[in-house]
């Protein structure tokens, strides 16, 4: 059984359901009499709808109703508070008025008997617009109306003054493009209103938040809304907060009094379900004559929509990763005609560490110091931005072990000096970093008379392995093996759990599950020593529970038998656990990436040949799923470094490459050997299991490590992602 | 997608009879269905070719290879005669799309493949190819993937096929059948330059159906290679590709066929480069020189200027790789 406890690497308990096609995703749920919605989406990005020609579409086969701003029911805004559990990213409701703020915005919704009928009719709707000149990108936004102050700013010492005093200085600007999450599974909603209640099947990373937002928008008592998301085909952040399609589907269902299913087409996954915004980041660094960092400024501007203020906090890591007395971090935004941005895997840190860790590389080279040595000398010993110790920080060991494994010390620092046949080899490295957050959580666990153990929580498994590590927690605490464990997640009828995002889920959920399990065991013991119980009269403190068996002085009774004897169906435990105490420690995860690139100058071909990553995320709960998270994040980081870029036509602000063929992500052939070292030091100051979460950290810093390796190979310092052939052509 | 009638003829004659201005033939459907979903192609009738036979590969008496229109890209790529006599075609096919798409895609369908220009694929955007006279959105738009050769002021859409590039190098004939009988169209004449009429992509009349593609007999003793350059390692259309076929006598080039993909509005024979190479020594320096000739008339735009150099690199490297086989005794 030890292969199923925490820290081991058992296979996913839901793996078989998934690979055999039995795991129901949102749009797989079948309800009688379901009607299908398909959107009509704006083909301008700024202006207003003058008129809609609907007659032809209305007359088409199967069409039930066409909703638009002229006939959509009046709804309410959600206050959009994460703390209150009703956050959305785009607060404007679909069809709220005739205004168009971005390309691919819902302008109408056709509901028909069949999906194909709805789509055909949607294409037959003619929309007349009054078009205004859009702001298509960051540059145009800044030019049109400047920038606004964002959140997460930080200042200590005098960064500008110290910069001027520096012996070596770096003053450089980096840019990152819009990236689109592109999860495999489309955003989808199946909504219906049984008995005046709203039940929604959604591909969601946060059922509790969606429930709260739906209750506000439809003015319903919270208990009248249920959101279900049992299986999710990934989200990468785009499914944290619900988007207009979900509101549209629920409203349409209420109006036509039938279940309505609405799947967002791939093209509109680029427009109306969030994206990582474009950023421009200026880094000013200076060292003294000893190579000590004395000034660090990180000023960023990111794009947001005209409807909502989303801030990409690019400097969130910069304020605490390195020891420096003079630091200035600012975030500003500029509005453009794009949909509202949202969190994408490691929001802030992913673009932010591309800039910071590229700049650190530039700074080290400017100061004449090996980039690894430069970092080892200056990694912060405590969180200087909060003046708190780190709860647990092994970044130096991570750097040293990964460097050793990678062979960093065989690196010839001279640019372009390492060759292998036609290819020039480049070595680069970067630090990775992500915050650790533990939020309040509720959970329910039952030891059942049939010998099974059951747990439920309204968090989700977005493909990362949450079902499995909850089951492992139950194995650890009850001794009952996987075959007799049932875990239910992703339904708001279960106790409140966290969003599956921010790498919060493990640290937030498992302590609640554990506490509920202990309560269930206590309940079992309490019952067992009462009158009529199998251990009647025994001091409850003396009764033990191990490997599913109650025992006292040689008398051993399995819990199922004990419950049966007492004619009880189960012994239950509920738990509420609080968020982490942030007054004593700064909780963060750490790591380093080492990357080898190969540049073939005669073919303008760049590839990542090898990655070694050492990751310090506290205790590893499942060796297999944890490694899988880092490997996946590294591959996504390669995509960020070399491929991903959502292109908007600068004249129209319309997305150009809105499909899997032209929006490039790495394919199997792009994936190098990825060697992941998991340090596995429990962070017990953070929670009882010492786990900090592992979903995001792997992508942070990876693009910088690639860019630094590219510089080493080619001598070209690429400060604009992605790193394209044309940026490198003409290099030595 | 608009409603359409699916017609499933059992003979080539019936298929031609079913064809009209408002119909489209379907093979594997890997381009057509995509474009129908997007509303770019809206045929009233879809004429299925899957019951017409046309799925044989046969060697003709004169040494040419006759390929049925419905032979899948997968089958063609792995056919023993193709692998032996036309390895450049096999390589080109296998560098395109994915296994699943190649299993569905047909030979004639690949010849008829339409451009990936994103402005063509979006009915809300002006496009002279889709709606003549509306203008070219790509010219001053995002045109990184667009052509630098064979363009006109009305269209810069890239021809996306890999297979056709190899066929252009090999030399081939497109055999078509219409109400007036059979026609044979030289491969280089089949695809049309956009000129003033980018909506006309090929020399196929509205009643005609491609029945076969016949490859020229292989060049005796030739060496060849297909080289495809792109951003990621697989499953992407070419930024630049080159099919090179060379015969040598000692160190001298006696015949050369150079065709380009990813950089031109049709499968592109680099005839100037070929002519300059014949009779010369097969050296890296010479390959670089002739590669320059191939792009003499290139018209680069804001985002695709790098394709000139990339295309030249593709030619030089493809020729080197091919000739290297000769020195290693790996004649095709």
XYZ file of N, CA and C in Angstrom, chain A residues 152-159 319 325-330 385:
48
model
N -0.027 46.186 -7.081
C 1.166 45.379 -6.815
C 2.467 46.155 -6.916
N 2.410 47.474 -6.806
C 3.639 48.272 -6.905
C 4.428 48.175 -5.597
N 5.706 48.428 -5.687
C 6.570 48.250 -4.512
C 7.790 49.153 -4.660
N 8.228 49.699 -3.545
C 9.433 50.527 -3.592
C 10.168 50.407 -2.271
N 11.478 50.285 -2.330
C 12.307 50.384 -1.129
C 13.639 51.023 -1.521
N 14.193 51.808 -0.636
C 15.441 52.510 -0.948
C 15.228 53.531 -2.057
N 16.300 53.777 -2.803
C 16.257 54.780 -3.872
C 16.840 54.151 -5.126
N 15.959 53.518 -5.919
C 16.435 52.757 -7.080
C 17.098 53.666 -8.108
N 10.503 41.734 -6.733
C 10.688 42.413 -5.451
C 11.308 41.534 -4.377
N 18.965 46.604 -1.996
C 18.423 47.630 -1.098
C 17.540 48.645 -1.807
N 17.758 48.791 -3.103
C 17.059 49.862 -3.817
C 16.230 49.270 -4.955
N 14.941 49.189 -4.707
C 14.071 48.472 -5.650
C 12.843 49.327 -5.957
N 12.470 49.339 -7.210
C 11.250 50.041 -7.607
C 10.477 49.184 -8.606
N 9.241 48.842 -8.233
C 8.401 47.996 -9.088
C 7.118 48.764 -9.380
N 6.810 48.960 -10.639
C 5.505 49.558 -10.966
C 4.819 48.750 -12.060
N 11.043 42.349 0.519
C 9.907 43.221 0.210
C 8.910 43.244 1.365
